[in-house]
CSV table of C-alpha atoms in Angstrom, one decimal:
chain,number,residue,atom,x,y,z
A,389,MET,CA,0.1,0.1,-0.2
A,390,SER,CA,1.4,3.5,-1.0
A,391,GLU,CA,-0.5,5.9,0.6
A,392,PRO,CA,1.3,6.2,4.0
A,393,ILE,CA,-0.5,5.4,7.5
A,394,LEU,CA,-1.6,8.7,9.4
A,395,PRO,CA,-2.5,8.5,13.2
A,396,PRO,CA,-6.3,8.7,13.9
A,397,ILE,CA,-7.6,11.8,15.0
A,398,GLY,CA,-11.1,10.6,16.0
A,399,MET,CA,-12.1,7.1,18.6
A,400,LEU,CA,-16.0,6.0,19.1
A,401,ALA,CA,-15.6,4.0,22.3
A,402,GLU,CA,-19.2,1.8,22.3
A,403,LEU,CA,-18.8,1.4,26.0
A,404,THR,CA,-21.9,-0.8,26.5
A,405,HIS,CA,-24.6,-2.4,24.6
A,406,ARG,CA,-27.1,-2.5,27.3
A,407,CYS,CA,-30.0,0.2,26.8
A,408,PRO,CA,-33.3,1.1,28.3
A,409,LEU,CA,-34.7,2.2,24.8
A,410,GLN,CA,-35.4,-0.1,22.3
A,411,CYS,CA,-35.1,2.1,19.0
A,412,PRO,CA,-35.8,-0.4,15.7
A,413,TYR,CA,-33.4,2.2,13.8
A,414,CYS,CA,-30.2,1.6,15.9
A,415,SER,CA,-26.8,0.5,14.3
A,416,ASN,CA,-25.5,-1.7,16.7
A,417,PRO,CA,-25.4,-5.2,15.5
A,418,LEU,CA,-28.0,-7.7,16.0
A,419,GLU,CA,-25.9,-10.2,18.4
A,420,LEU,CA,-25.7,-7.7,21.6
A,421,LEU,CA,-23.1,-8.1,24.4
A,422,LYS,CA,-23.9,-8.4,27.6
A,423,ALA,CA,-22.6,-7.1,30.6
A,424,ASN,CA,-20.0,-9.8,31.2
A,425,ARG,CA,-18.5,-8.9,27.9
A,426,GLU,CA,-17.6,-5.2,28.6
A,427,LEU,CA,-14.3,-4.2,29.1
A,428,ASP,CA,-13.8,-3.1,33.0
A,429,THR,CA,-12.8,0.3,34.2
A,430,GLN,CA,-8.8,-0.3,33.7
A,431,THR,CA,-8.9,-1.8,30.7
A,432,TRP,CA,-10.7,0.9,29.2
A,433,LEU,CA,-8.3,3.8,30.9
A,434,ASP,CA,-4.9,1.8,29.5
A,435,LEU,CA,-6.8,1.5,25.6
A,436,PHE,CA,-8.0,5.4,26.5
A,437,SER,CA,-3.9,5.8,27.0
A,438,GLN,CA,-2.8,4.1,24.0
A,439,ALA,CA,-5.4,6.1,21.8
A,440,ALA,CA,-4.0,9.2,23.2
A,441,ASP,CA,-0.5,8.2,22.6
A,442,LEU,CA,-1.6,7.0,18.9
A,443,GLY,CA,-2.8,10.8,18.3
A,444,VAL,CA,-6.4,10.9,18.8
A,445,LEU,CA,-8.2,14.3,20.0
A,446,GLN,CA,-11.7,13.4,20.5
A,447,VAL,CA,-13.2,10.1,21.3
A,448,HIS,CA,-17.2,10.0,21.8
A,449,LEU,CA,-18.5,7.8,24.5
A,450,SER,CA,-21.6,5.7,23.1
A,451,GLY,CA,-23.1,2.4,23.0
A,452,GLY,CA,-26.0,1.1,23.9
A,453,GLU,CA,-26.5,3.9,26.9
A,454,PRO,CA,-23.1,4.9,28.5
A,455,THR,CA,-24.6,6.4,31.5
A,456,LEU,CA,-25.2,2.8,32.8
A,457,ARG,CA,-21.7,2.5,33.1
A,458,ARG,CA,-20.7,3.2,36.6
A,459,ASP,CA,-17.3,4.2,36.2
A,460,LEU,CA,-18.0,6.9,33.5
A,461,GLU,CA,-17.1,9.7,35.8
A,462,GLN,CA,-13.5,8.1,35.9
A,463,LEU,CA,-13.6,6.9,32.2
A,464,ILE,CA,-14.2,10.8,31.1
A,465,SER,CA,-11.6,11.6,33.9
A,466,GLY,CA,-8.8,9.7,32.3
A,467,LEU,CA,-9.6,11.1,28.6
A,468,SER,CA,-9.4,15.2,30.1
A,469,ALA,CA,-6.4,14.1,31.9
A,470,ARG,CA,-5.2,13.4,28.7
A,471,GLY,CA,-6.0,15.9,27.3
A,472,VAL,CA,-8.7,14.5,25.0
A,473,TYR,CA,-11.7,16.1,24.2
A,474,THR,CA,-15.1,13.9,25.4
A,475,ASN,CA,-18.0,13.8,23.4
A,476,LEU,CA,-21.0,11.9,25.5
A,477,ILE,CA,-23.6,10.1,23.5
A,478,THR,CA,-26.7,9.3,25.1
A,479,ALA,CA,-30.5,8.7,25.4
A,480,GLY,CA,-31.0,10.8,28.6
A,481,ILE,CA,-33.4,8.3,30.1
A,482,ASN,CA,-32.9,7.7,34.2
A,483,ILE,CA,-29.7,9.6,34.6
A,484,ALA,CA,-29.2,10.3,38.5
A,485,GLU,CA,-29.6,13.4,39.8
A,486,GLY,CA,-26.4,14.9,40.1
A,487,ARG,CA,-24.7,12.9,37.6
A,488,ILE,CA,-24.6,15.1,34.5
A,489,GLU,CA,-22.8,17.7,37.0
A,490,ALA,CA,-20.4,14.9,37.7
A,491,PHE,CA,-19.7,14.1,34.4
A,492,ALA,CA,-18.7,17.9,33.4
A,493,GLU,CA,-16.6,17.9,36.6
A,494,ALA,CA,-14.5,15.0,35.5
A,495,GLY,CA,-14.4,17.5,32.2
A,496,LEU,CA,-16.4,16.1,29.8
A,497,ASP,CA,-16.3,18.5,27.0
A,498,HIS,CA,-20.0,18.4,25.3
A,499,LEU,CA,-22.7,16.2,25.4
A,500,GLN,CA,-24.9,15.1,22.1
A,501,LEU,CA,-28.8,14.0,22.6
A,502,SER,CA,-30.8,11.9,21.0
A,503,PHE,CA,-34.6,12.5,20.3
A,504,GLN,CA,-36.6,9.9,18.8
A,505,GLY,CA,-39.2,11.7,17.3
A,506,ALA,CA,-40.1,15.9,18.0
A,507,ARG,CA,-43.4,14.5,19.8
A,508,PRO,CA,-43.5,12.8,22.7
A,509,ALA,CA,-45.9,10.1,21.5
A,510,THR,CA,-43.3,9.9,18.6
A,511,THR,CA,-40.4,8.9,21.0
A,512,ASP,CA,-41.7,7.3,23.0
A,513,ARG,CA,-43.1,4.8,20.6
A,514,ILE,CA,-39.7,4.5,18.0
A,515,GLY,CA,-38.0,4.3,21.7
A,516,ASN,CA,-40.7,1.7,23.0
A,517,HIS,CA,-40.6,3.4,26.3
A,518,SER,CA,-42.9,5.4,28.1
A,519,GLY,CA,-42.6,8.7,29.1
A,520,SER,CA,-38.9,9.1,27.8
A,521,HIS,CA,-39.6,12.5,25.9
A,522,GLU,CA,-39.7,14.4,28.8
A,523,LYS,CA,-36.9,12.6,30.7
A,524,LYS,CA,-35.0,13.9,27.6
A,525,LEU,CA,-36.2,17.1,27.5
A,526,SER,CA,-35.0,17.5,31.2
A,527,THR,CA,-31.7,15.8,30.3
A,528,ALA,CA,-30.7,18.6,28.9
A,529,ARG,CA,-31.9,21.2,30.5
A,530,ARG,CA,-29.4,19.6,33.3
A,531,ALA,CA,-27.1,19.6,30.8
A,532,ARG,CA,-27.2,23.2,29.7
A,533,ALA,CA,-27.1,24.2,33.9
A,534,ALA,CA,-24.6,22.3,34.1
A,535,GLY,CA,-22.2,24.6,31.8
A,536,LEU,CA,-22.4,21.8,28.6
A,537,PRO,CA,-22.0,22.4,25.2
A,538,LEU,CA,-25.3,20.6,23.9
A,539,THR,CA,-26.3,18.8,20.1
A,540,ILE,CA,-30.0,17.3,19.5
A,541,ASN,CA,-29.2,14.5,17.8
A,542,ALA,CA,-32.1,13.5,15.6
A,543,PRO,CA,-32.3,10.3,13.7
A,544,ILE,CA,-34.5,10.4,10.7
A,545,HIS,CA,-36.7,8.3,8.7
A,546,ARG,CA,-40.3,7.3,7.9
A,547,HIS,CA,-41.8,7.8,10.9
A,548,ASN,CA,-40.6,10.9,12.3
A,549,ILE,CA,-39.6,12.7,9.0
A,550,GLU,CA,-42.2,15.3,8.6
A,551,GLU,CA,-41.5,16.6,12.3
A,552,VAL,CA,-38.1,18.0,11.0
A,553,PRO,CA,-39.3,21.4,11.6
A,554,GLU,CA,-40.2,20.7,14.7
A,555,PHE,CA,-37.1,19.0,15.7
A,556,ILE,CA,-35.4,22.9,14.5
A,557,ASP,CA,-37.9,24.3,16.9
A,558,LEU,CA,-36.9,21.8,19.9
A,559,ALA,CA,-33.3,22.6,19.6
A,560,LEU,CA,-33.9,26.0,19.6
A,561,SER,CA,-36.4,26.2,22.5
A,562,LEU,CA,-33.2,23.8,24.8
A,563,GLY,CA,-30.0,26.0,23.4
A,564,ALA,CA,-28.4,23.9,21.7
A,565,GLU,CA,-25.8,24.7,20.0
A,566,ARG,CA,-25.9,22.2,17.2
A,567,LEU,CA,-28.5,19.8,15.9
A,568,GLU,CA,-27.8,16.8,13.4
A,569,ILE,CA,-30.5,16.0,11.3
A,570,ALA,CA,-29.0,12.3,10.2
A,571,ASN,CA,-30.9,10.0,8.6
A,572,VAL,CA,-30.7,6.6,9.0
A,573,GLN,CA,-28.0,4.3,7.6
A,574,TYR,CA,-29.2,0.5,7.0
A,575,ALA,CA,-27.0,-1.7,9.5
A,576,GLY,CA,-27.8,-3.8,12.9
A,577,TRP,CA,-31.1,-3.0,13.3
A,578,ALA,CA,-31.8,-0.5,11.2
A,579,LEU,CA,-31.2,-3.2,8.4
A,580,ALA,CA,-33.5,-5.6,9.9
A,581,ASN,CA,-36.6,-2.6,10.0
A,582,ARG,CA,-35.3,-1.5,6.7
A,583,ASP,CA,-38.6,-1.9,5.0
A,584,TRP,CA,-40.4,-0.1,7.8
A,585,LEU,CA,-38.0,2.6,7.9
A,586,MET,CA,-37.4,3.9,4.7
A,587,PRO,CA,-39.1,7.3,3.7
A,588,GLU,CA,-40.6,8.2,0.7
A,589,ARG,CA,-38.5,10.4,-1.7
A,590,ALA,CA,-41.3,13.5,-1.7
A,591,ALA,CA,-40.7,13.4,1.9
A,592,VAL,CA,-36.4,13.3,1.8
A,593,ASP,CA,-36.9,16.1,-0.9
A,594,ARG,CA,-38.9,18.4,1.3
A,595,GLN,CA,-36.9,17.7,4.1
A,596,ALA,CA,-33.4,18.8,2.2
A,597,GLU,CA,-35.3,22.2,1.0
A,598,ILE,CA,-36.6,22.4,5.0
A,599,VAL,CA,-33.2,22.1,6.5
A,600,ALA,CA,-31.3,24.1,3.5
A,601,ALA,CA,-33.4,26.6,4.3
A,602,ALA,CA,-33.0,26.4,8.2
A,603,GLN,CA,-29.1,26.6,7.5
A,604,GLU,CA,-29.2,29.7,5.7
A,605,ARG,CA,-32.1,31.5,8.4
A,606,LEU,CA,-30.4,30.4,11.7
A,607,ALA,CA,-27.3,30.9,10.4
A,608,GLY,CA,-24.9,32.0,13.2
A,609,VAL,CA,-28.0,31.2,15.9
A,610,ILE,CA,-27.8,27.3,15.8
A,611,ASN,CA,-25.0,24.9,13.8
A,612,ILE,CA,-27.4,22.6,11.8
A,613,ASP,CA,-25.4,19.1,10.3
A,614,PHE,CA,-27.2,17.4,7.7
A,615,VAL,CA,-26.9,13.8,6.9
A,616,PRO,CA,-29.0,12.3,3.9
A,617,PRO,CA,-29.9,9.2,3.1
A,618,ASP,CA,-27.6,6.8,1.1
A,619,TYR,CA,-30.5,5.1,-0.5
A,620,PHE,CA,-31.7,8.7,-2.0
A,621,ALA,CA,-28.1,9.8,-2.9
A,622,ILE,CA,-25.9,9.5,-6.4
A,623,TYR,CA,-22.7,9.7,-4.3
A,624,PRO,CA,-21.7,7.9,-1.9
A,625,LYS,CA,-20.2,9.5,1.2
A,626,PRO,CA,-16.9,8.4,2.6
A,627,CYS,CA,-17.4,5.9,5.6
A,628,MET,CA,-15.6,7.3,8.7
A,629,GLY,CA,-13.8,9.2,6.5
A,630,GLY,CA,-12.2,6.5,4.4
A,631,TRP,CA,-11.7,2.8,5.4
A,632,ALA,CA,-9.4,3.3,8.6
A,633,ARG,CA,-8.0,6.6,7.5
A,634,ASP,CA,-8.5,8.9,10.6
A,635,ALA,CA,-10.9,7.0,12.8
A,636,PHE,CA,-11.5,4.1,14.4
A,637,MET,CA,-14.3,2.6,17.1
A,638,VAL,CA,-14.1,-0.2,19.6
A,639,THR,CA,-16.9,-2.3,20.7
A,640,PRO,CA,-17.9,-3.0,24.5
A,641,ASP,CA,-15.8,-6.4,24.1
A,642,GLY,CA,-12.5,-4.0,23.0
A,643,THR,CA,-12.9,-5.4,19.4
A,644,VAL,CA,-11.5,-3.1,17.3
A,645,LEU,CA,-12.8,-1.8,14.2
A,646,PRO,CA,-12.4,0.4,11.1
A,647,CYS,CA,-16.3,1.3,11.6
A,648,HIS,CA,-20.0,0.4,12.8
A,649,ALA,CA,-20.9,-2.5,10.6
A,650,ALA,CA,-17.4,-3.8,9.7
A,651,GLN,CA,-18.4,-7.6,11.1
A,652,THR,CA,-20.9,-7.8,8.7
A,653,ILE,CA,-17.8,-8.7,5.8
A,654,PRO,CA,-17.2,-12.5,6.9
A,655,SER,CA,-13.4,-12.2,5.0
A,656,LEU,CA,-12.4,-10.4,7.6
A,657,ARG,CA,-11.1,-11.0,11.1
A,658,PHE,CA,-10.7,-7.7,13.9
A,659,GLU,CA,-8.6,-8.3,17.0
A,660,ARG,CA,-9.0,-7.6,20.2
A,661,PHE,CA,-7.1,-5.2,22.4
A,662,GLY,CA,-5.1,-6.7,24.8
A,663,ALA,CA,-3.8,-9.3,22.9
A,664,ARG,CA,-2.2,-6.3,20.3
A,665,SER,CA,-1.5,-2.8,21.3
A,666,LEU,CA,-3.6,-0.4,19.9
A,667,ALA,CA,-0.6,1.0,17.9
A,668,ASP,CA,-0.3,-2.5,16.2
A,669,ILE,CA,-4.1,-3.0,15.5
A,670,TRP,CA,-4.1,0.6,13.6
A,671,THR,CA,-0.9,0.1,11.5
A,672,ASP,CA,-0.6,-3.4,10.9
A,673,SER,CA,-3.9,-5.6,10.8
A,674,PRO,CA,-4.7,-6.9,7.8
A,675,ALA,CA,-8.7,-5.7,8.4
A,676,PHE,CA,-7.5,-2.4,8.9
A,677,ASN,CA,-5.2,-2.2,5.6
A,678,ALA,CA,-8.0,-4.5,3.5
A,679,PHE,CA,-9.8,-1.2,2.3
A,680,ARG,CA,-7.3,1.4,3.1
A,681,GLY,CA,-6.2,3.8,0.5
A,682,THR,CA,-7.0,3.1,-3.0
A,683,GLU,CA,-5.1,0.2,-4.5
A,684,TRP,CA,-7.7,-2.1,-3.6
A,685,MET,CA,-9.9,-0.5,-5.3
A,686,GLN,CA,-12.1,-2.2,-8.6
A,687,GLU,CA,-13.5,-0.4,-11.6
A,688,PRO,CA,-15.2,1.5,-12.0
A,689,CYS,CA,-13.8,3.3,-8.4
A,690,ARG,CA,-10.2,2.5,-9.5
A,691,SER,CA,-9.6,5.1,-12.4
A,692,CYS,CA,-13.0,7.8,-11.0
A,693,GLU,CA,-12.2,11.2,-10.1
A,694,ARG,CA,-13.5,11.0,-6.9
A,695,ARG,CA,-11.6,8.1,-5.7
A,696,GLU,CA,-10.0,10.3,-3.1
A,697,ILE,CA,-13.1,11.5,-2.0
A,698,ASP,CA,-15.6,9.0,-1.3
A,699,TRP,CA,-12.8,6.8,-0.9
A,700,GLY,CA,-15.3,4.0,-3.1
A,701,GLY,CA,-18.0,4.5,-0.1
A,702,CYS,CA,-19.3,2.0,2.4
A,703,ARG,CA,-17.6,-1.1,2.1
A,704,CYS,CA,-20.9,-2.6,4.6
A,705,GLN,CA,-23.1,-1.4,2.0
A,706,ALA,CA,-21.4,-2.8,-1.1
A,707,MET,CA,-21.2,-6.1,1.3
A,708,ALA,CA,-25.3,-6.0,2.2
A,709,ILE,CA,-26.1,-4.9,-1.3
A,710,ALA,CA,-23.5,-6.6,-4.0
A,711,ARG,CA,-22.4,-9.0,-1.4
A,712,ASP,CA,-18.8,-7.6,-2.2
A,713,ALA,CA,-17.1,-5.6,0.1
A,714,ALA,CA,-14.4,-4.4,-2.7
A,715,ALA,CA,-17.2,-3.7,-4.8
A,716,THR,CA,-18.4,-0.1,-5.4
A,717,ASP,CA,-20.6,1.0,-3.3
A,718,PRO,CA,-24.3,0.6,-5.1
A,719,VAL,CA,-25.2,4.1,-3.9
A,720,CYS,CA,-22.4,5.4,-6.0
A,721,ILE,CA,-24.8,6.5,-9.7
A,722,LYS,CA,-21.7,4.7,-11.8
A,723,SER,CA,-22.0,1.4,-10.1
A,724,PRO,CA,-23.4,-1.6,-12.6
A,725,ILE,CA,-26.0,-2.1,-9.9
A,726,HIS,CA,-27.1,1.6,-8.9
A,727,ALA,CA,-30.4,0.6,-9.8
A,728,ARG,CA,-31.0,-1.5,-7.5
A,729,MET,CA,-31.0,1.4,-4.8
A,730,ALA,CA,-34.5,2.7,-6.6
A,731,MET,CA,-36.1,-0.9,-6.1
A,732,PHE,CA,-35.2,-1.3,-2.6
A,733,ILE,CA,-36.9,2.0,-2.0
A,734,ASP,CA,-40.2,1.1,-4.4
A,735,GLU,CA,-40.3,-2.8,-2.2
A,736,THR,CA,-40.0,-0.7,1.3
A,737,GLN,CA,-42.7,1.9,0.0
A,738,ARG,CA,-45.5,-1.3,-0.7
A,739,SER,CA,-44.3,-3.6,2.3
A,740,ALA,CA,-45.0,-0.5,4.1
A,741,ALA,CA,-47.9,0.4,3.0
A,742,ASN,CA,-49.4,-3.3,3.7
A,743,THR,CA,-48.3,-3.9,7.5
A,744,ALA,CA,-48.6,-1.3,10.3
A,745,ALA,CA,-45.1,-0.2,11.9
A,746,ASP,CA,-46.2,-1.1,15.2
A,747,GLU,CA,-47.1,-4.6,14.0
A,748,ALA,CA,-43.6,-5.1,12.1
A,749,PHE,CA,-41.0,-3.3,14.1
A,750,VAL,CA,-38.1,-5.2,15.4
A,751,TYR,CA,-37.1,-3.9,18.5
A,752,ARG,CA,-33.9,-4.2,19.8
A,753,ARG,CA,-33.7,-6.3,22.6
A,754,ILE,CA,-30.0,-8.1,24.0
A,755,GLY,CA,-31.2,-12.0,23.7
A,756,VAL,CA,-33.2,-11.8,20.3
A,757,VAL,CA,-31.4,-12.2,16.6
A,758,THR,CA,-33.4,-11.7,13.9
A,759,GLU,CA,-31.6,-11.8,10.8
A,760,PRO,CA,-32.8,-8.9,7.7
A,761,ALA,CA,-34.7,-10.0,5.0
């Protein structure tokens, strides 16, 4: 591989797969890890120390629900001591009084709070948890009172896409610095629920117009980031900035991955932290090197003028749809099977029209494994 391997700057740490919500769009794998398989406190601290040595500047603490870790304050403090920026990604449910303040005192830099809907009924239905919306509002207010910068994350799909204007109003009312309108990407539980999550094309177009207008109207007031839905695109996004280019993730049991869904590629074997150092995994792992740079690319990617813009797109999406992790991401208009994306959209609309969502959803639960259709 001719391209130099640069140090990573970002890391996603999935501290646990446990979560009080059961969102059917979750990107966690269908086979969720139980608490007895999670890394202990000292191992996470050792991993974070090696990440800082490697060059990581920011760590996103996620799950599942990371606040279920009783040692979260200690983990935040360890990262803060190394000068690493920390972002806590939380559902904001059942966080004990005083704990958000404790996160801030430990050195937390930012809190990212997910809302399943802008309306209470939507939030409670999608998360399959009664009263969750009010608890999230309380978490947002407590975070702001503790002086923490706040991002509201809105995972968008068929059942809340018409609430986008209300998400914007919600973020403004809570004093958020940032709103992420993030269309659901189909991996893990979201892939299993794709038929009932995929929005209609007209709704996607309306959403894009609403977001663009809000970004212009609210410039300097709130930062609105927009993650468009892959299936409706003509060019793919660079997966995690490009496979193992500047970021990686770690699962609750310490498995180090280039991206969320990398374990769905059956030809690759991923290593766990501890058996080898983080630096060795980053630079020498065959799985990490499998799709780095451009030399692995097939045509039309190999000769495409966008090959160092999108880096071939998502390898896991290529695996899921083309059944070949080295294929051009089918989202790309240059893919020989790009037309299949429109077929998926049409098929999901027919499926959704014939089945009530509450009956069709495979809600995320530990111990429940359902293969996607």
